[in-house]
mmCIF file with all atom_site columns, C-alpha atoms in Angstrom:
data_model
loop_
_atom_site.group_PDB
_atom_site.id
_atom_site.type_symbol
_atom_site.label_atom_id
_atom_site.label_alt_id
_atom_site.label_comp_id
_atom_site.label_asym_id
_atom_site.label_entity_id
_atom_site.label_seq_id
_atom_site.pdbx_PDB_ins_code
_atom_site.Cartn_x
_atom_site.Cartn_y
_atom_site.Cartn_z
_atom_site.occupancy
_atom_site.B_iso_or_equiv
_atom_site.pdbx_formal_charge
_atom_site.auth_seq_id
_atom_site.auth_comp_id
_atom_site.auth_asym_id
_atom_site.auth_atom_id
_atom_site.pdbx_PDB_model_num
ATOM 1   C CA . UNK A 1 1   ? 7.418  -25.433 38.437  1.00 0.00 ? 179 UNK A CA 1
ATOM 2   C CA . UNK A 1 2   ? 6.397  -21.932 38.069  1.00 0.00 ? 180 UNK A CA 1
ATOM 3   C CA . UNK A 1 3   ? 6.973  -20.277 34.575  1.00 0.00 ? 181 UNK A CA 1
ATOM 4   C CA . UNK A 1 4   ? 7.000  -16.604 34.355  1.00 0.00 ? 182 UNK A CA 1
ATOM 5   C CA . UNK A 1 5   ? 4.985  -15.440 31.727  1.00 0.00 ? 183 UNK A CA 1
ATOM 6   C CA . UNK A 1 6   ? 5.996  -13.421 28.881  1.00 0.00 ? 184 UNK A CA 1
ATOM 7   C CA . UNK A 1 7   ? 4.164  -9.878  28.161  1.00 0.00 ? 185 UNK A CA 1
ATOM 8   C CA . UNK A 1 8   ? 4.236  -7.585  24.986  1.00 0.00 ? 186 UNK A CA 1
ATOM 9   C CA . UNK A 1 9   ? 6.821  -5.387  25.560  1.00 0.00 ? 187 UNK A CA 1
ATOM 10  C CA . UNK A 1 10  ? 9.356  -8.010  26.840  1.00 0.00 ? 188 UNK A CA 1
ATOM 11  C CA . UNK A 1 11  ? 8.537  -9.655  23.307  1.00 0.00 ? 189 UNK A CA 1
ATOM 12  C CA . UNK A 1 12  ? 9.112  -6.057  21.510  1.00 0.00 ? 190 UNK A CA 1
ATOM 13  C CA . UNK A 1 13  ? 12.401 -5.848  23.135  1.00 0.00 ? 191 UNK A CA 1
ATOM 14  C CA . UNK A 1 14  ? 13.603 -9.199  22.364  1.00 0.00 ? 192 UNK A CA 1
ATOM 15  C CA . UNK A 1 15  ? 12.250 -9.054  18.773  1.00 0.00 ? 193 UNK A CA 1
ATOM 16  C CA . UNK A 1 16  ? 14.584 -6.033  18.362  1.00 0.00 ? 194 UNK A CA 1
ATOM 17  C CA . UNK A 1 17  ? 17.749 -6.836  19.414  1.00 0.00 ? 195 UNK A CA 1
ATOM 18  C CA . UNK A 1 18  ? 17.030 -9.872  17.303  1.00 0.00 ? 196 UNK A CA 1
ATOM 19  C CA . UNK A 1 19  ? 17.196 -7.657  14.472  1.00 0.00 ? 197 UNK A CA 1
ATOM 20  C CA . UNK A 1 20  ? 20.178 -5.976  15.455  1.00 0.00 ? 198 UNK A CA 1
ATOM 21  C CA . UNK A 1 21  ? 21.884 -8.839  15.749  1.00 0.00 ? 199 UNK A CA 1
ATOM 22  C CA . UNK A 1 22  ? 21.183 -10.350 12.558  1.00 0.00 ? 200 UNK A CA 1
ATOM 23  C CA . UNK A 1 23  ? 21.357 -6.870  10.553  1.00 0.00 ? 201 UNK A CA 1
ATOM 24  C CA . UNK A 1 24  ? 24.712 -5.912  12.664  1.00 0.00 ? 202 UNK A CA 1
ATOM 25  C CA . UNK A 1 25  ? 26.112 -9.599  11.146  1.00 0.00 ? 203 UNK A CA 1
ATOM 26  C CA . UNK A 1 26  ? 25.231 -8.739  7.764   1.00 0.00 ? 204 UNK A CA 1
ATOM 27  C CA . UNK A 1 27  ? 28.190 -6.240  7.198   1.00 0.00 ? 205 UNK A CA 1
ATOM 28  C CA . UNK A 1 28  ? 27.660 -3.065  5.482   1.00 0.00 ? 206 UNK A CA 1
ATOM 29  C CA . UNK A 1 29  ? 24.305 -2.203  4.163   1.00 0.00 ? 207 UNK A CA 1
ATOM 30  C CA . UNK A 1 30  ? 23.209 -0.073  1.643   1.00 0.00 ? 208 UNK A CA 1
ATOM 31  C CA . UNK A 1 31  ? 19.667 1.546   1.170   1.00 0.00 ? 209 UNK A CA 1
ATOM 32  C CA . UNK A 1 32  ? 18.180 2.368   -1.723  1.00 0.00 ? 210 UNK A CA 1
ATOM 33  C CA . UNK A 1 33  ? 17.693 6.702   -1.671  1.00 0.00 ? 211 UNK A CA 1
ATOM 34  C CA . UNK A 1 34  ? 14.649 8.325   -2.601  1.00 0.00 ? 212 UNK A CA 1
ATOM 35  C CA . UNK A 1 35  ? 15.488 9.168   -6.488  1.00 0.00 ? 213 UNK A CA 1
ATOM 36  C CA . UNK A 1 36  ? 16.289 5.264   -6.652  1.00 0.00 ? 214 UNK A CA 1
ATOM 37  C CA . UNK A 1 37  ? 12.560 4.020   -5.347  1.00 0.00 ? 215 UNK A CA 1
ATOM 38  C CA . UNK A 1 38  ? 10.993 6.553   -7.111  1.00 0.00 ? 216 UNK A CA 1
ATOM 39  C CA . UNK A 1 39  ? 12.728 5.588   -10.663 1.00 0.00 ? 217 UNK A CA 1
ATOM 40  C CA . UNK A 1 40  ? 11.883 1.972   -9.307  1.00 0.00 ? 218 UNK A CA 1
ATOM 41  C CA . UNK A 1 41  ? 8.208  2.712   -9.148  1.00 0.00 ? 219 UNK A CA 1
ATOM 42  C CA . UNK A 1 42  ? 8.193  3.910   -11.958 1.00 0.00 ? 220 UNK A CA 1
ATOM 43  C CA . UNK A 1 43  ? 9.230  2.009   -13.655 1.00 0.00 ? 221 UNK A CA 1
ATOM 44  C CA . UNK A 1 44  ? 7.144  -0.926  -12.623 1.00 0.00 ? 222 UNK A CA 1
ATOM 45  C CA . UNK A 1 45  ? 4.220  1.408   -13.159 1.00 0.00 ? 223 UNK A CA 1
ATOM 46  C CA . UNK A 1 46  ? 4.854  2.390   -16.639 1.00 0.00 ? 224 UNK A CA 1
ATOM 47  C CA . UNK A 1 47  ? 2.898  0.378   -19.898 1.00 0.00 ? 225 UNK A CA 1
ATOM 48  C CA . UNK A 1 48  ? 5.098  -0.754  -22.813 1.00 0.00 ? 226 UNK A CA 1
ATOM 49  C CA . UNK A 1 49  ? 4.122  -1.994  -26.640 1.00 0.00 ? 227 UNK A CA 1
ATOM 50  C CA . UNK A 1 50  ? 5.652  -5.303  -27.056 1.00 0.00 ? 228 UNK A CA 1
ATOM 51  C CA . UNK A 1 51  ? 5.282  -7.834  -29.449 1.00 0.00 ? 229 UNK A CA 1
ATOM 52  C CA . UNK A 1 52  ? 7.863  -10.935 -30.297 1.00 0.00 ? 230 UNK A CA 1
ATOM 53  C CA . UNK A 1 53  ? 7.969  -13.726 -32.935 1.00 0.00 ? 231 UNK A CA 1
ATOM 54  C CA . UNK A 1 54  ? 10.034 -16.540 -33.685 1.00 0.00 ? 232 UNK A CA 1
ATOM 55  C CA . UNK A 1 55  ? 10.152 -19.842 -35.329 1.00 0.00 ? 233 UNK A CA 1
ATOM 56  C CA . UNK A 1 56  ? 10.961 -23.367 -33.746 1.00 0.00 ? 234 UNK A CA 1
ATOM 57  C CA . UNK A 1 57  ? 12.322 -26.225 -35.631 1.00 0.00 ? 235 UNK A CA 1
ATOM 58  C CA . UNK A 1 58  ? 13.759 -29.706 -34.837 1.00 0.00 ? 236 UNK A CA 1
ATOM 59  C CA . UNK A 1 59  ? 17.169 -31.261 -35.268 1.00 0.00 ? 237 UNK A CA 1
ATOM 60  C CA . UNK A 1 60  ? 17.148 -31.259 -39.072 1.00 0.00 ? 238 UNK A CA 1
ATOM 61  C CA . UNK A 1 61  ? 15.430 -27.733 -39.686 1.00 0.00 ? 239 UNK A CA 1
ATOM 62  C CA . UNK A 1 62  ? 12.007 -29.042 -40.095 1.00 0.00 ? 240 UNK A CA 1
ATOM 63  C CA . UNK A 1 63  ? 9.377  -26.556 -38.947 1.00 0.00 ? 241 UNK A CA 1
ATOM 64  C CA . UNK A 1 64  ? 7.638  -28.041 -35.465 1.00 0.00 ? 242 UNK A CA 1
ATOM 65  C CA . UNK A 1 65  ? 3.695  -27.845 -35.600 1.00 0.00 ? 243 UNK A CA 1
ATOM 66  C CA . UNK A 1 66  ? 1.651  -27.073 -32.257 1.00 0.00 ? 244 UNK A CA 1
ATOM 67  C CA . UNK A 1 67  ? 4.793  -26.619 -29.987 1.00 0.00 ? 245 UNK A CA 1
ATOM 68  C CA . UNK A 1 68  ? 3.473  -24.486 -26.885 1.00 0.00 ? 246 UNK A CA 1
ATOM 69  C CA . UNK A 1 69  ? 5.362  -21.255 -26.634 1.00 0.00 ? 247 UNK A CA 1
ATOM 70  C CA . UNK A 1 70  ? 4.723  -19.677 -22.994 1.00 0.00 ? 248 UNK A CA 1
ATOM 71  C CA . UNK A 1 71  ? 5.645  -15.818 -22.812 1.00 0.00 ? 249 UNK A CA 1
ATOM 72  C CA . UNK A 1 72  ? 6.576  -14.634 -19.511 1.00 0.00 ? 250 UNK A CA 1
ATOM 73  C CA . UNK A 1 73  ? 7.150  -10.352 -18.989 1.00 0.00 ? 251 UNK A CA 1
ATOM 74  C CA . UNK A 1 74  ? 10.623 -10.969 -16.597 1.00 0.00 ? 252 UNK A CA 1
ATOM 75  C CA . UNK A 1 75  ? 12.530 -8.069  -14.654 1.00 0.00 ? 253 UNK A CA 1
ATOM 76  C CA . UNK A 1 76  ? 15.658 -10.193 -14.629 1.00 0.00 ? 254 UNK A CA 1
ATOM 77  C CA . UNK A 1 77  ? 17.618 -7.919  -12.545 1.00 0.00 ? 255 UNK A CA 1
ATOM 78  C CA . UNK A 1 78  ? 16.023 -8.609  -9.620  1.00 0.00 ? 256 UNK A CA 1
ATOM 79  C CA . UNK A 1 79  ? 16.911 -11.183 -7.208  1.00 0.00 ? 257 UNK A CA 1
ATOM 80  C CA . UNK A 1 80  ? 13.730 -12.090 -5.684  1.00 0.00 ? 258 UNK A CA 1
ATOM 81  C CA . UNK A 1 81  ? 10.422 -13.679 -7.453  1.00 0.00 ? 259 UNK A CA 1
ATOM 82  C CA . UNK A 1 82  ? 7.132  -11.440 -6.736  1.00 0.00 ? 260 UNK A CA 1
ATOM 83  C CA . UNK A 1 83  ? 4.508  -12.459 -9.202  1.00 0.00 ? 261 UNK A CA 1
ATOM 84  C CA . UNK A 1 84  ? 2.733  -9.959  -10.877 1.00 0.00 ? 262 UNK A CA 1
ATOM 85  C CA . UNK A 1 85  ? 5.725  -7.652  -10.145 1.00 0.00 ? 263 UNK A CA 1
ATOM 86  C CA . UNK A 1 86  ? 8.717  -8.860  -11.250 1.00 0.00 ? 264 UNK A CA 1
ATOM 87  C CA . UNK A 1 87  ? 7.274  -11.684 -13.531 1.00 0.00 ? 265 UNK A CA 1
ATOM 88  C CA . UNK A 1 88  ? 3.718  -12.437 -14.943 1.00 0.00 ? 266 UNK A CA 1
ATOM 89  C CA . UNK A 1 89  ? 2.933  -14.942 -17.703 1.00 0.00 ? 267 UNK A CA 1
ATOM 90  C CA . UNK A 1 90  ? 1.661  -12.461 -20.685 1.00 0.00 ? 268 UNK A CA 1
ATOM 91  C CA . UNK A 1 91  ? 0.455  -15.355 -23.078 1.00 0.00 ? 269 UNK A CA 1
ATOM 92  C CA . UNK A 1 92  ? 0.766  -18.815 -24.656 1.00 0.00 ? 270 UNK A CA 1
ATOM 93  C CA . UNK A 1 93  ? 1.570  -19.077 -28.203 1.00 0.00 ? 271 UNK A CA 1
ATOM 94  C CA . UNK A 1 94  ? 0.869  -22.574 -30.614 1.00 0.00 ? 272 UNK A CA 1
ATOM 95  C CA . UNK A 1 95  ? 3.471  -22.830 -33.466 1.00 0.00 ? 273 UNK A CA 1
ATOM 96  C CA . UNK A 1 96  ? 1.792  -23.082 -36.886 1.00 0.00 ? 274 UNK A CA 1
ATOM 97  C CA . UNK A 1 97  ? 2.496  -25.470 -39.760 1.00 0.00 ? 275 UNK A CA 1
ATOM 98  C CA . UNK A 1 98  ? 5.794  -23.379 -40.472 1.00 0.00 ? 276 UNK A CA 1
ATOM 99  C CA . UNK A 1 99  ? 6.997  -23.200 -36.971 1.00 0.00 ? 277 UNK A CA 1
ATOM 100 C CA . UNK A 1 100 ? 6.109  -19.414 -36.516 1.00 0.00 ? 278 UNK A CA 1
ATOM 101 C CA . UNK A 1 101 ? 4.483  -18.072 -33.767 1.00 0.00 ? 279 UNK A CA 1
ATOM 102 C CA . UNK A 1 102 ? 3.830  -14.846 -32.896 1.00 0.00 ? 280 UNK A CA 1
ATOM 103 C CA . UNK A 1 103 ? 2.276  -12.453 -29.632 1.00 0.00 ? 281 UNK A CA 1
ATOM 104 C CA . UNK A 1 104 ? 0.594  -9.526  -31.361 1.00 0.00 ? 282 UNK A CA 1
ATOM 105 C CA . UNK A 1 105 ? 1.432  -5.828  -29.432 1.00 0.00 ? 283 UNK A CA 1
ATOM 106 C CA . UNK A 1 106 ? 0.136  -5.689  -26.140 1.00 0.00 ? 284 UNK A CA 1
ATOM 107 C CA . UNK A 1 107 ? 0.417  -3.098  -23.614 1.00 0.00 ? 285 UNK A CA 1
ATOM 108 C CA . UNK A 1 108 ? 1.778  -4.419  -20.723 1.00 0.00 ? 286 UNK A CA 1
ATOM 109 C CA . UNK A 1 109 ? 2.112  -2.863  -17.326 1.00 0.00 ? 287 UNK A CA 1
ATOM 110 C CA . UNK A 1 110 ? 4.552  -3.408  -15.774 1.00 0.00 ? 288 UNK A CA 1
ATOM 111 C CA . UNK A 1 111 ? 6.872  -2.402  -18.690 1.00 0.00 ? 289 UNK A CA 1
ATOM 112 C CA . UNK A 1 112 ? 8.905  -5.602  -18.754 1.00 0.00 ? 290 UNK A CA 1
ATOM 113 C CA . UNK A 1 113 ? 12.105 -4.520  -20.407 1.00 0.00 ? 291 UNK A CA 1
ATOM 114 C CA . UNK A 1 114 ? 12.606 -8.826  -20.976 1.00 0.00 ? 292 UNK A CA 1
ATOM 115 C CA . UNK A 1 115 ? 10.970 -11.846 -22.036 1.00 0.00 ? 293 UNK A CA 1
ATOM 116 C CA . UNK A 1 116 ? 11.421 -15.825 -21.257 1.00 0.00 ? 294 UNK A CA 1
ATOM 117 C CA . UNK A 1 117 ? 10.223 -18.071 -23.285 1.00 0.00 ? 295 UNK A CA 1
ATOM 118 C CA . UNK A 1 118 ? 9.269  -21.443 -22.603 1.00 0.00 ? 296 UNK A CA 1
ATOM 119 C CA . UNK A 1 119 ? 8.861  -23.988 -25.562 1.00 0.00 ? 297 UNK A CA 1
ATOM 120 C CA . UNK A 1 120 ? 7.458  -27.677 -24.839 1.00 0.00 ? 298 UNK A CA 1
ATOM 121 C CA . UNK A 1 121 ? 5.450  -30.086 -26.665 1.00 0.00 ? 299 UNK A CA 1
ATOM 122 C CA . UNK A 1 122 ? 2.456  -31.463 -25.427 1.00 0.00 ? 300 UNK A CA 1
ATOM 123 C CA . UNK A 1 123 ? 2.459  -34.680 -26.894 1.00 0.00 ? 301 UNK A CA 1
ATOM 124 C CA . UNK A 1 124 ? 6.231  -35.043 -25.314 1.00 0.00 ? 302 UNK A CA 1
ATOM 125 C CA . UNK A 1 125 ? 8.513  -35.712 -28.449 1.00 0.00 ? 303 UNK A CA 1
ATOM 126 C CA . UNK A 1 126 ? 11.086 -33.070 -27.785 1.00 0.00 ? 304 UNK A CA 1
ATOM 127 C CA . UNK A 1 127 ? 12.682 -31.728 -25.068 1.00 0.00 ? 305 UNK A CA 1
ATOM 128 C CA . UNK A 1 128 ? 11.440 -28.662 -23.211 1.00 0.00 ? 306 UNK A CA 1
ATOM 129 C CA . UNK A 1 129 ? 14.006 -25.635 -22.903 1.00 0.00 ? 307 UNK A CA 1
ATOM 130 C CA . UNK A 1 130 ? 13.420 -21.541 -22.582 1.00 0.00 ? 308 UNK A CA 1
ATOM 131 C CA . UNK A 1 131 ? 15.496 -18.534 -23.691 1.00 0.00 ? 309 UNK A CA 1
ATOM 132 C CA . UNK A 1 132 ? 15.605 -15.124 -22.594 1.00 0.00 ? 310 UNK A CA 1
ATOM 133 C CA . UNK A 1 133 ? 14.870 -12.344 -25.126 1.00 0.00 ? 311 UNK A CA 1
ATOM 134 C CA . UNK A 1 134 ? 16.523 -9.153  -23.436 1.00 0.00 ? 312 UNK A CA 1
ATOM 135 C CA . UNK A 1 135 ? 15.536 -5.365  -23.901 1.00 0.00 ? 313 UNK A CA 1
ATOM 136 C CA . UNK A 1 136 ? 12.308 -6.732  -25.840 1.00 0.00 ? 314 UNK A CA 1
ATOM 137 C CA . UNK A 1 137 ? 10.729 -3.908  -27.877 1.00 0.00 ? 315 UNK A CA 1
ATOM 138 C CA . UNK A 1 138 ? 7.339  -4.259  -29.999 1.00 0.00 ? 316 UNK A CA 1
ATOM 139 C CA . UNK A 1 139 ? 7.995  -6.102  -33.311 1.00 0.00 ? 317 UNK A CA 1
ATOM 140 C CA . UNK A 1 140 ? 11.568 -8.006  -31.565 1.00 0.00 ? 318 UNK A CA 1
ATOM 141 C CA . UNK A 1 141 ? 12.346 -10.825 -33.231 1.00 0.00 ? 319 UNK A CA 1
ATOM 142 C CA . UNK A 1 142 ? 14.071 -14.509 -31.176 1.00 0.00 ? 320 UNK A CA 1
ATOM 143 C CA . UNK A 1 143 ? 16.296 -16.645 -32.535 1.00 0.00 ? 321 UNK A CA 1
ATOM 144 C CA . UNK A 1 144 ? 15.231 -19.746 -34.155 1.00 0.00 ? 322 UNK A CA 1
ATOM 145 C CA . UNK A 1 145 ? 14.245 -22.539 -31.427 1.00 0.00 ? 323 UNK A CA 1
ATOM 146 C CA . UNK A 1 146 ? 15.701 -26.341 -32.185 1.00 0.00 ? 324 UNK A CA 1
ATOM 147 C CA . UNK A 1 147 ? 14.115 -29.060 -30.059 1.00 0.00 ? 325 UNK A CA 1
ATOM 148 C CA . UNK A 1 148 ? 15.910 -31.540 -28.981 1.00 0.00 ? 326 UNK A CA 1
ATOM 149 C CA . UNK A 1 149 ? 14.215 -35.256 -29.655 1.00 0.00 ? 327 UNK A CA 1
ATOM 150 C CA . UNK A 1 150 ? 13.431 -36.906 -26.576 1.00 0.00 ? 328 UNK A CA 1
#
């Protein structure tokens, strides 16, 4: 049997209406204009001061010692995950003997207008769990962190 074989613009062609199709099934698109990219890249490629600190306790208000506090810069609006663009670790924070811990101002790029922050304990007493600090703005403040026990 003979099998024709298939050259580059016969691929081109099919590759197109390929993407007809599937954009023509999608329903009504909408584009982004030029004043909405531009505001975009901007704003991914502005610096911001931010700084937060908080305090993490257990069940019965006791301050937790060397609980691991990771701080991750978050544009939460956006649907997709691109590292370094829409969500970069900025640091990882120890609590102290009185539960505080703190990130000192940094200038971060992009400006991050929200923060996540993951608690956990490395010796694996208490339950990991994260919040979301919105609109974060140098000196912010998040709410006291209980740990569950394990």
């Amino acid at each position: 049997m003979n099998i024709p074989s298939i050259n580059k613009k016969t691929t081109t062609l099919g590759l197109l209406l390929l993407v007809i199709v599937l954009t023509a099934g999608c329903g009504n698109l909408v584009f982004m204009d030029n004043d909405g990219f531009a505001a975009l890249r901007e704003a991914k490629n502005t610096t911001r001061l931010i700084s937060i600190e908080g305090v993490v306790t257990d069940q019965e208000g006791t301050p937790l010692e060397n609980i691991s506090v990771v701080v991750i810069g978050r544009y939460l609006n956006d649907t997709k995950i691109y590292y370094g663009r829409n969500y970069r670790e900025l640091d990882t924070l120890s609590t102290d003997a009185n539960g505080f811990y703190q990130m000192t101002k940094q200038a971060v790029t992009p400006a991050f207008p929200d923060l996540q922050l993951n608690f956990f304990d490395s010796q694996d007493r208490y339950a990991e769990t994260s919040i979301v600090v919105r609109d974060i703005q140098d000196g912010s403040v998040a709410p006291t962190i209980t740990l569950q026990k394990k």
